[in-house]
Amino acid sequence: MTIATAFLALLEGRPQHGYDLKRAYDEHFGGDRPLHYGQVYTTLAKLLRNGLVSVDGVEGDAGPDRKRYTITEAGVTDVRRWLDEPEKPDQYLQSALYAKVVGALLTGRSAAAVLDVQREEHLVAMRELTRRKQSGDLADRIICDHALFHLDADLRWLEHTATLLDELAERIGR
Amino acid sequence: MNPLLDAEGLHKAYGPTTALAGADLRVHAGEIVSVMGPSGSGKSTLLHCAAGLTRPDAGHVGYDGQELSSLNDVKRSALRRREFGFVFQFGQLVPELTALQNVALPLRLDGVSRRTAERRATGLMDRLGLADKARSRPGELSGGQQQRVAVARALVTGPRVIFADEPTGALDSVSGEQVMEMLTRSAREAGAAVVLVTHDARVAAYADRGIVVRDGRSTERMAAR
Amino acid sequence: MRRVVAELALGIRLAFPSGRHGWLRTAMASAGVAIGAAALLLGASVPVMLDARQDRMLQRDDSVGLHEVPPGQTLIVASVDSQWGSNAVRGRLIWPESPAAPLPPGVPAIPGDQQMYASPALQAALAGPDGDTLRRQMPYEVVGTIAPAGLSGPHEFAYYAGYKRAEALVGVNSWRVDRFGYSLDDGEPRQGTYVVVATMLATLLLPIAIFIGAALRFGADTRDRRLAAIRLVGADSRAVLRIALGESLVPAGLGLAAGTVLYLLVRSRSADLRLFDVSVFPADISPVPVLALLVVAIVLALSAGLTLLGFRGVAVEPLGVFRRSTTWNGRLWWRLLPLAASLWLLRPVLTGASNPDEERAGIGVVLAVLALIPLVPYLVPLAARVLPSGSAAWQLASQQLRQNPAASTRAVTGIVVAVTGAIALHATFGAASARREVPDNPADPAYILQAPGPQTDAAMRARTARFESVDGIRAGTVAKYGLYGSPTSYASGHLVIGDCESLRQVATFDRCAAGDAFVVGDPGRSITLDAGKLDPAPGRKLPIPSGARPARLVGTDAQNVTFGLLLTSTPAAVAGVRPWFVETRMFASEDAPATAAGQLRGVAAEIDPLAMFTAIVPEYDKYASLRVALNLGSAVILLMMGVGLLLDVASRLHDRRRLLGVLAAVGARRSTVIWSVLLQAFVPLLAGLALAIGAGIGLGAVLMRLSQVPVTFDAAAVLAPVAVGSALVLATTVGVLLPAARRVTSTEQLRYE
Ligand SMILES: Nc1ncnc2c1ncn2[C@@H]1O[C@H](COP(=O)(O)OP(=O)(O)O)[C@@H](O)[C@H]1O
Ligand SMILES: [Mg+2]
């Protein structure tokens, strides 16, 4: 996930000023590393340039501070593509996946679907590993098992998260 | 190609509890389909409905061109004897009978003579590496061995669909893998389809594809890749 | 077809299980069937037994009736039947008139004068305690033993004594026979016995069915789960029933075999058993072939039927066993129907109608007992609801009782029925025998000896003195003459001669001194003695002495004799005339010894063995053997019910051991768990026994009314069956259940689940 995608997801909910975007990003995606303003404006500039956002009005004095950004059709498509595309079943994908779940919740899309897609992706990988394991020797087996156990752990986290979605949605909706 | 088993729009409530609220399950001949979902989501109920063990409140279950709910008990029992095999979590072997007699049971119930039935059962158990357990009673076998005997019994009539509900649920991971390996390998060799209900992804990974049941609704995602 | 055979075979295979519990189930069910089969086989043997006995009794029958056999190759016979304690004594004095005289069955030769052939039982009694007293009745030398062919049964007291004097008495006390085996009346029709046996079998069937049912239910839940597993692999619901039937064939078969063995055992010991003077030779016991086949059929049908009945309300599905729950509330009315019907049948008795129809009342009584059966399951949840909820143990127990009252009460039902019947019968017999210990008419003596022969005043006084030598006996002797009255009237008159003391036992009058005379009724100016043998004929005439004062006869005579004359000394006119008989009346005081009757009979036999001795008061408790039989029967039934209850509770315990184990594991005190188990067994029992006491007393009252006995209850008669019933349950429960409960509550058990 990039800052750009996160901004788009935030803007899909409602048009916002740059300053609000930074605050929302820090709250939902930033963890303990807040964005600095430079990053905010370069990202917004890039999104403007690519036609994914537009500026819908300037209030009071001109200046970047007072611009309000709105997502465009192209921007919405971008967000959808991001959510629909499962992450590679890598290790340590929680942050990316979590971001996606929050993104889905923020944009009013189905977070469960995000998880389902991810589960299927994981299962495909697991099936592949199982096949390899069944035809391989003991060493293959053990190596495949390592991966399988990790993927299994991911999946369990996914399942677990799925049961907490309602609670999460409530928290974010506030 | 038409699916061999086609369950559609199944609804089932037990009193105030809704177990299924519009679940689908399609199984093609010879494929292994996993059914996953959190516990209490309705997986077992879906399997029971699909196998004709439970009558759904609404929805259809078609098997090989016939509607299961239109069959009477005798016909459905005959289906279970000849076309279906079952492997459940536990409690399916008859404790009074030896492993061999357990495996031969479906054939005996179908009127096959005792000699023929036990010969076929012995042959199958030999192939599945259970030859030395033939004379043991279920109580003398480990959990994994019992499940393998159950798999042998499910296979003995040459069924077209094997319904497995948490077949490894009571086993440790190594025995579980052995059972899964044996189940999927011999099902593939016999060309039998398997409906594999599990909440364990590592077990589900033995399937060709999977569906997820959540709150009584199934989400059938992309086909096998 | 092949499938059906395979299913039955599978069922049979399943009855030979591994594991202790499975074996126990088969063994228990077999034992139940065995007891049932043995009881039924014995029942089926009763007709043969009675027939054989009857045949032998006909073979030796010597009653020629009114027919007189002319002398020839004849034997003279005199009957000296008597009584010894509770044993009837069949005695015959015989004397041959020709060397070719017929021999009685079982006797190898005619005994010489004053010699006798005696039955083994009689010989044993003569050798036993008090044998000397008995010997006075038959003071003959034993020269041989009567063979079984001449006896009704092994315990019969019988003898044939050679008695030369009988020759002189032909036509009076003895008669001629030219053979043995007269059968005047053809005995009772044989169908009668079959009806009795059919009734008996039907009565036996209920407790046997309950017992076999309990035995078959033992471990039925395990079996049902197993059948569900078989259903999953493709058995349809009919196939499952066939498998269960096959399974029930094994205990049925084993039980039949064991039952036959048991039957043979009982048969070989049968010579030791006796009931109502009826004892049987083992050889007499063999079942009627048709009935034996019927028994086999009944047992098989019973176990099959009970097995199928066990599936009522139970659906064995591939996924498990489903019990259709039954509602126990609000359906009281049909449970009351049989009771209402029985009350209707008993209404004439209850309202005290003068002549109640006995058959109707009998059906009513039986129905009333059966009416209890549907009431017990209702009673139990009621008791569970009514009893205050307190301890945790009771909470657990009452929940269980309320949820499944049928299971909790099945075995108790049998106990309730048995105890009710026992209370009713015990109480009735108690009341009946209490009443019968005094003669019907208080003025009547306890014993009467009526001896033929001449009389003198002195001889009569001597006879009185002989009888009074027996402790506790007061006697009086009179001579009685029949009077010739008008042949058209039914009036009968007596001339009675005796001393004042003796007359006082016969009649009431103002005062008496030697030489006094009394008249009874209105004999007119004179009386005429009856000189006829069979038909009345006028004999000597006797004027009524002047100064005869009126007297009134007492006791039974008062009803039968309308006129007569009482004299304190024998007038010359009568001196040479033989009286009808010389009558000695004996009154027993409270402290008369139990052996008085035997001694009196001995004295009487010494006076004249052919004299007629009548006991008006029974010399022994007529109901004793009946009570013994009742006790034995109710003990056996209660025992069966107790074992049934045990099986039931044990199997329920087994089925719930997981729950109990969990309870114990979460820290319920062991005593709590055990108490809940005990309460589950006891509360239904107590409720049932309360019902049984009420019903038993009610039925007892009905029976007493029926047999016209004043309604009284003896606490012992009521409480004994209750005590036995509860002791039995207590013993089985505490003895077997507690260790089982302890085992179950050890958390070890959980590991095997
Ligand atoms: N026989 C039954 N009676 C009552 N409720 C049932 C029964 N079987 C299943 N349920 C309920 O239906 C729901 C789905 O059960 P199930 O299909 O067994 O779920 P899963 O197998 O996914 O754990 C659960 O809430 C369960 O409690
Ligand atoms: Mg399940």
JSON list of N, CA, C and O in Angstrom, two decimals, chain A residues 94 97-102 105 111-112 114-115 119 153-169, chain B residues 214:
[
{"chain": "A", "resi": 94, "resn": "GLN", "atom": "N", "xyz": [0.66, -8.37, 7.40]},
{"chain": "A", "resi": 94, "resn": "GLN", "atom": "CA", "xyz": [-0.46, -7.89, 8.20]},
{"chain": "A", "resi": 94, "resn": "GLN", "atom": "C", "xyz": [-0.72, -6.41, 7.97]},
{"chain": "A", "resi": 94, "resn": "GLN", "atom": "O", "xyz": [-1.86, -5.99, 7.80]},
{"chain": "A", "resi": 97, "resn": "LEU", "atom": "N", "xyz": [-2.48, -5.76, 4.82]},
{"chain": "A", "resi": 97, "resn": "LEU", "atom": "CA", "xyz": [-3.83, -6.29, 4.84]},
{"chain": "A", "resi": 97, "resn": "LEU", "atom": "C", "xyz": [-4.72, -5.47, 5.77]},
{"chain": "A", "resi": 97, "resn": "LEU", "atom": "O", "xyz": [-5.87, -5.18, 5.47]},
{"chain": "A", "resi": 98, "resn": "TYR", "atom": "N", "xyz": [-4.14, -5.07, 6.87]},
{"chain": "A", "resi": 98, "resn": "TYR", "atom": "CA", "xyz": [-4.89, -4.27, 7.82]},
{"chain": "A", "resi": 98, "resn": "TYR", "atom": "C", "xyz": [-5.30, -2.97, 7.17]},
{"chain": "A", "resi": 98, "resn": "TYR", "atom": "O", "xyz": [-6.45, -2.52, 7.30]},
{"chain": "A", "resi": 99, "resn": "ALA", "atom": "N", "xyz": [-4.34, -2.40, 6.46]},
{"chain": "A", "resi": 99, "resn": "ALA", "atom": "CA", "xyz": [-4.64, -1.15, 5.76]},
{"chain": "A", "resi": 99, "resn": "ALA", "atom": "C", "xyz": [-5.79, -1.35, 4.80]},
{"chain": "A", "resi": 99, "resn": "ALA", "atom": "O", "xyz": [-6.70, -0.51, 4.69]},
{"chain": "A", "resi": 100, "resn": "LYS", "atom": "N", "xyz": [-5.78, -2.51, 4.16]},
{"chain": "A", "resi": 100, "resn": "LYS", "atom": "CA", "xyz": [-6.83, -2.76, 3.19]},
{"chain": "A", "resi": 100, "resn": "LYS", "atom": "C", "xyz": [-8.20, -2.89, 3.86]},
{"chain": "A", "resi": 100, "resn": "LYS", "atom": "O", "xyz": [-9.21, -2.40, 3.35]},
{"chain": "A", "resi": 101, "resn": "VAL", "atom": "N", "xyz": [-8.17, -3.55, 4.99]},
{"chain": "A", "resi": 101, "resn": "VAL", "atom": "CA", "xyz": [-9.43, -3.72, 5.71]},
{"chain": "A", "resi": 101, "resn": "VAL", "atom": "C", "xyz": [-9.97, -2.35, 6.11]},
{"chain": "A", "resi": 101, "resn": "VAL", "atom": "O", "xyz": [-11.14, -2.04, 5.90]},
{"chain": "A", "resi": 102, "resn": "VAL", "atom": "N", "xyz": [-9.09, -1.53, 6.64]},
{"chain": "A", "resi": 102, "resn": "VAL", "atom": "CA", "xyz": [-9.51, -0.19, 7.03]},
{"chain": "A", "resi": 102, "resn": "VAL", "atom": "C", "xyz": [-9.97, 0.59, 5.81]},
{"chain": "A", "resi": 102, "resn": "VAL", "atom": "O", "xyz": [-11.00, 1.27, 5.84]},
{"chain": "A", "resi": 105, "resn": "LEU", "atom": "N", "xyz": [-13.37, -0.48, 4.90]},
{"chain": "A", "resi": 105, "resn": "LEU", "atom": "CA", "xyz": [-14.35, 0.06, 5.84]},
{"chain": "A", "resi": 105, "resn": "LEU", "atom": "C", "xyz": [-14.57, 1.54, 5.60]},
{"chain": "A", "resi": 105, "resn": "LEU", "atom": "O", "xyz": [-15.70, 2.03, 5.63]},
{"chain": "A", "resi": 111, "resn": "ALA", "atom": "N", "xyz": [-15.32, -5.34, 3.81]},
{"chain": "A", "resi": 111, "resn": "ALA", "atom": "CA", "xyz": [-14.03, -5.77, 4.34]},
{"chain": "A", "resi": 111, "resn": "ALA", "atom": "C", "xyz": [-13.95, -7.29, 4.34]},
{"chain": "A", "resi": 111, "resn": "ALA", "atom": "O", "xyz": [-12.89, -7.88, 4.13]},
{"chain": "A", "resi": 112, "resn": "ALA", "atom": "N", "xyz": [-15.13, -7.95, 4.54]},
{"chain": "A", "resi": 112, "resn": "ALA", "atom": "CA", "xyz": [-15.14, -9.42, 4.55]},
{"chain": "A", "resi": 112, "resn": "ALA", "atom": "C", "xyz": [-14.69, -9.95, 3.20]},
{"chain": "A", "resi": 112, "resn": "ALA", "atom": "O", "xyz": [-13.95, -10.93, 3.11]},
{"chain": "A", "resi": 114, "resn": "VAL", "atom": "N", "xyz": [-12.68, -8.54, 1.19]},
{"chain": "A", "resi": 114, "resn": "VAL", "atom": "CA", "xyz": [-11.23, -8.38, 1.14]},
{"chain": "A", "resi": 114, "resn": "VAL", "atom": "C", "xyz": [-10.56, -9.60, 1.77]},
{"chain": "A", "resi": 114, "resn": "VAL", "atom": "O", "xyz": [-9.64, -10.19, 1.21]},
{"chain": "A", "resi": 115, "resn": "LEU", "atom": "N", "xyz": [-11.08, -9.97, 2.92]},
{"chain": "A", "resi": 115, "resn": "LEU", "atom": "CA", "xyz": [-10.49, -11.11, 3.63]},
{"chain": "A", "resi": 115, "resn": "LEU", "atom": "C", "xyz": [-10.69, -12.40, 2.84]},
{"chain": "A", "resi": 115, "resn": "LEU", "atom": "O", "xyz": [-9.79, -13.23, 2.76]},
{"chain": "A", "resi": 119, "resn": "ARG", "atom": "N", "xyz": [-8.03, -14.92, 1.61]},
{"chain": "A", "resi": 119, "resn": "ARG", "atom": "CA", "xyz": [-8.00, -16.32, 2.03]},
{"chain": "A", "resi": 119, "resn": "ARG", "atom": "C", "xyz": [-7.80, -17.24, 0.83]},
{"chain": "A", "resi": 119, "resn": "ARG", "atom": "O", "xyz": [-7.01, -18.17, 0.85]},
{"chain": "A", "resi": 153, "resn": "ALA", "atom": "N", "xyz": [-1.13, -19.69, 9.86]},
{"chain": "A", "resi": 153, "resn": "ALA", "atom": "CA", "xyz": [-1.22, -18.67, 10.90]},
{"chain": "A", "resi": 153, "resn": "ALA", "atom": "C", "xyz": [-1.85, -17.40, 10.35]},
{"chain": "A", "resi": 153, "resn": "ALA", "atom": "O", "xyz": [-2.73, -16.80, 10.97]},
{"chain": "A", "resi": 154, "resn": "ASP", "atom": "N", "xyz": [-1.44, -17.01, 9.16]},
{"chain": "A", "resi": 154, "resn": "ASP", "atom": "CA", "xyz": [-2.04, -15.83, 8.51]},
{"chain": "A", "resi": 154, "resn": "ASP", "atom": "C", "xyz": [-3.54, -16.00, 8.37]},
{"chain": "A", "resi": 154, "resn": "ASP", "atom": "O", "xyz": [-4.34, -15.12, 8.70]},
{"chain": "A", "resi": 155, "resn": "LEU", "atom": "N", "xyz": [-3.87, -17.18, 7.89]},
{"chain": "A", "resi": 155, "resn": "LEU", "atom": "CA", "xyz": [-5.28, -17.44, 7.64]},
{"chain": "A", "resi": 155, "resn": "LEU", "atom": "C", "xyz": [-6.09, -17.37, 8.93]},
{"chain": "A", "resi": 155, "resn": "LEU", "atom": "O", "xyz": [-7.20, -16.86, 8.95]},
{"chain": "A", "resi": 156, "resn": "ARG", "atom": "N", "xyz": [-5.49, -17.86, 9.96]},
{"chain": "A", "resi": 156, "resn": "ARG", "atom": "CA", "xyz": [-6.20, -17.83, 11.24]},
{"chain": "A", "resi": 156, "resn": "ARG", "atom": "C", "xyz": [-6.38, -16.39, 11.69]},
{"chain": "A", "resi": 156, "resn": "ARG", "atom": "O", "xyz": [-7.42, -16.01, 12.21]},
{"chain": "A", "resi": 157, "resn": "TRP", "atom": "N", "xyz": [-5.34, -15.60, 11.43]},
{"chain": "A", "resi": 157, "resn": "TRP", "atom": "CA", "xyz": [-5.47, -14.18, 11.77]},
{"chain": "A", "resi": 157, "resn": "TRP", "atom": "C", "xyz": [-6.58, -13.55, 10.95]},
{"chain": "A", "resi": 157, "resn": "TRP", "atom": "O", "xyz": [-7.38, -12.76, 11.43]},
{"chain": "A", "resi": 158, "resn": "LEU", "atom": "N", "xyz": [-6.62, -13.94, 9.68]},
{"chain": "A", "resi": 158, "resn": "LEU", "atom": "CA", "xyz": [-7.67, -13.40, 8.79]},
{"chain": "A", "resi": 158, "resn": "LEU", "atom": "C", "xyz": [-9.05, -13.76, 9.34]},
{"chain": "A", "resi": 158, "resn": "LEU", "atom": "O", "xyz": [-9.94, -12.92, 9.42]},
{"chain": "A", "resi": 159, "resn": "GLU", "atom": "N", "xyz": [-9.18, -15.01, 9.68]},
{"chain": "A", "resi": 159, "resn": "GLU", "atom": "CA", "xyz": [-10.45, -15.51, 10.19]},
{"chain": "A", "resi": 159, "resn": "GLU", "atom": "C", "xyz": [-10.83, -14.76, 11.46]},
{"chain": "A", "resi": 159, "resn": "GLU", "atom": "O", "xyz": [-11.97, -14.33, 11.65]},
{"chain": "A", "resi": 160, "resn": "HIS", "atom": "N", "xyz": [-9.84, -14.58, 12.29]},
{"chain": "A", "resi": 160, "resn": "HIS", "atom": "CA", "xyz": [-10.04, -13.89, 13.55]},
{"chain": "A", "resi": 160, "resn": "HIS", "atom": "C", "xyz": [-10.47, -12.45, 13.30]},
{"chain": "A", "resi": 160, "resn": "HIS", "atom": "O", "xyz": [-11.42, -11.95, 13.91]},
{"chain": "A", "resi": 161, "resn": "THR", "atom": "N", "xyz": [-9.76, -11.81, 12.39]},
{"chain": "A", "resi": 161, "resn": "THR", "atom": "CA", "xyz": [-10.08, -10.42, 12.06]},
{"chain": "A", "resi": 161, "resn": "THR", "atom": "C", "xyz": [-11.50, -10.32, 11.53]},
{"chain": "A", "resi": 161, "resn": "THR", "atom": "O", "xyz": [-12.24, -9.40, 11.85]},
{"chain": "A", "resi": 162, "resn": "ALA", "atom": "N", "xyz": [-11.84, -11.30, 10.69]},
{"chain": "A", "resi": 162, "resn": "ALA", "atom": "CA", "xyz": [-13.18, -11.28, 10.08]},
{"chain": "A", "resi": 162, "resn": "ALA", "atom": "C", "xyz": [-14.25, -11.21, 11.16]},
{"chain": "A", "resi": 162, "resn": "ALA", "atom": "O", "xyz": [-15.28, -10.54, 10.98]},
{"chain": "A", "resi": 163, "resn": "THR", "atom": "N", "xyz": [-13.99, -11.88, 12.29]},
{"chain": "A", "resi": 163, "resn": "THR", "atom": "CA", "xyz": [-15.01, -11.87, 13.34]},
{"chain": "A", "resi": 163, "resn": "THR", "atom": "C", "xyz": [-15.05, -10.53, 14.06]},
{"chain": "A", "resi": 163, "resn": "THR", "atom": "O", "xyz": [-16.00, -10.25, 14.77]},
{"chain": "A", "resi": 164, "resn": "LEU", "atom": "N", "xyz": [-13.98, -9.72, 13.89]},
{"chain": "A", "resi": 164, "resn": "LEU", "atom": "CA", "xyz": [-13.92, -8.44, 14.61]},
{"chain": "A", "resi": 164, "resn": "LEU", "atom": "C", "xyz": [-14.29, -7.26, 13.74]},
{"chain": "A", "resi": 164, "resn": "LEU", "atom": "O", "xyz": [-14.21, -6.11, 14.17]},
{"chain": "A", "resi": 165, "resn": "LEU", "atom": "N", "xyz": [-14.72, -7.56, 12.48]},
{"chain": "A", "resi": 165, "resn": "LEU", "atom": "CA", "xyz": [-14.93, -6.46, 11.52]},
{"chain": "A", "resi": 165, "resn": "LEU", "atom": "C", "xyz": [-15.97, -5.46, 11.99]},
{"chain": "A", "resi": 165, "resn": "LEU", "atom": "O", "xyz": [-15.79, -4.26, 11.87]},
{"chain": "A", "resi": 166, "resn": "ASP", "atom": "N", "xyz": [-17.05, -5.98, 12.56]},
{"chain": "A", "resi": 166, "resn": "ASP", "atom": "CA", "xyz": [-18.13, -5.08, 12.96]},
{"chain": "A", "resi": 166, "resn": "ASP", "atom": "C", "xyz": [-17.63, -4.08, 13.99]},
{"chain": "A", "resi": 166, "resn": "ASP", "atom": "O", "xyz": [-17.91, -2.87, 13.91]},
{"chain": "A", "resi": 167, "resn": "GLU", "atom": "N", "xyz": [-16.87, -4.61, 14.92]},
{"chain": "A", "resi": 167, "resn": "GLU", "atom": "CA", "xyz": [-16.34, -3.75, 15.97]},
{"chain": "A", "resi": 167, "resn": "GLU", "atom": "C", "xyz": [-15.42, -2.68, 15.38]},
{"chain": "A", "resi": 167, "resn": "GLU", "atom": "O", "xyz": [-15.47, -1.50, 15.73]},
{"chain": "A", "resi": 168, "resn": "LEU", "atom": "N", "xyz": [-14.58, -3.14, 14.43]},
{"chain": "A", "resi": 168, "resn": "LEU", "atom": "CA", "xyz": [-13.62, -2.24, 13.79]},
{"chain": "A", "resi": 168, "resn": "LEU", "atom": "C", "xyz": [-14.36, -1.14, 13.01]},
{"chain": "A", "resi": 168, "resn": "LEU", "atom": "O", "xyz": [-14.01, 0.04, 13.07]},
{"chain": "A", "resi": 169, "resn": "ALA", "atom": "N", "xyz": [-15.39, -1.57, 12.29]},
{"chain": "A", "resi": 169, "resn": "ALA", "atom": "CA", "xyz": [-16.16, -0.61, 11.49]},
{"chain": "A", "resi": 169, "resn": "ALA", "atom": "C", "xyz": [-16.74, 0.47, 12.38]},
{"chain": "A", "resi": 169, "resn": "ALA", "atom": "O", "xyz": [-16.71, 1.66, 12.07]},
{"chain": "B", "resi": 214, "resn": "ARG", "atom": "N", "xyz": [-20.25, -18.92, 5.92]},
{"chain": "B", "resi": 214, "resn": "ARG", "atom": "CA", "xyz": [-20.23, -17.99, 7.05]},
{"chain": "B", "resi": 214, "resn": "ARG", "atom": "C", "xyz": [-21.68, -17.62, 7.35]},
{"chain": "B", "resi": 214, "resn": "ARG", "atom": "O", "xyz": [-22.42, -17.25, 6.44]}
]
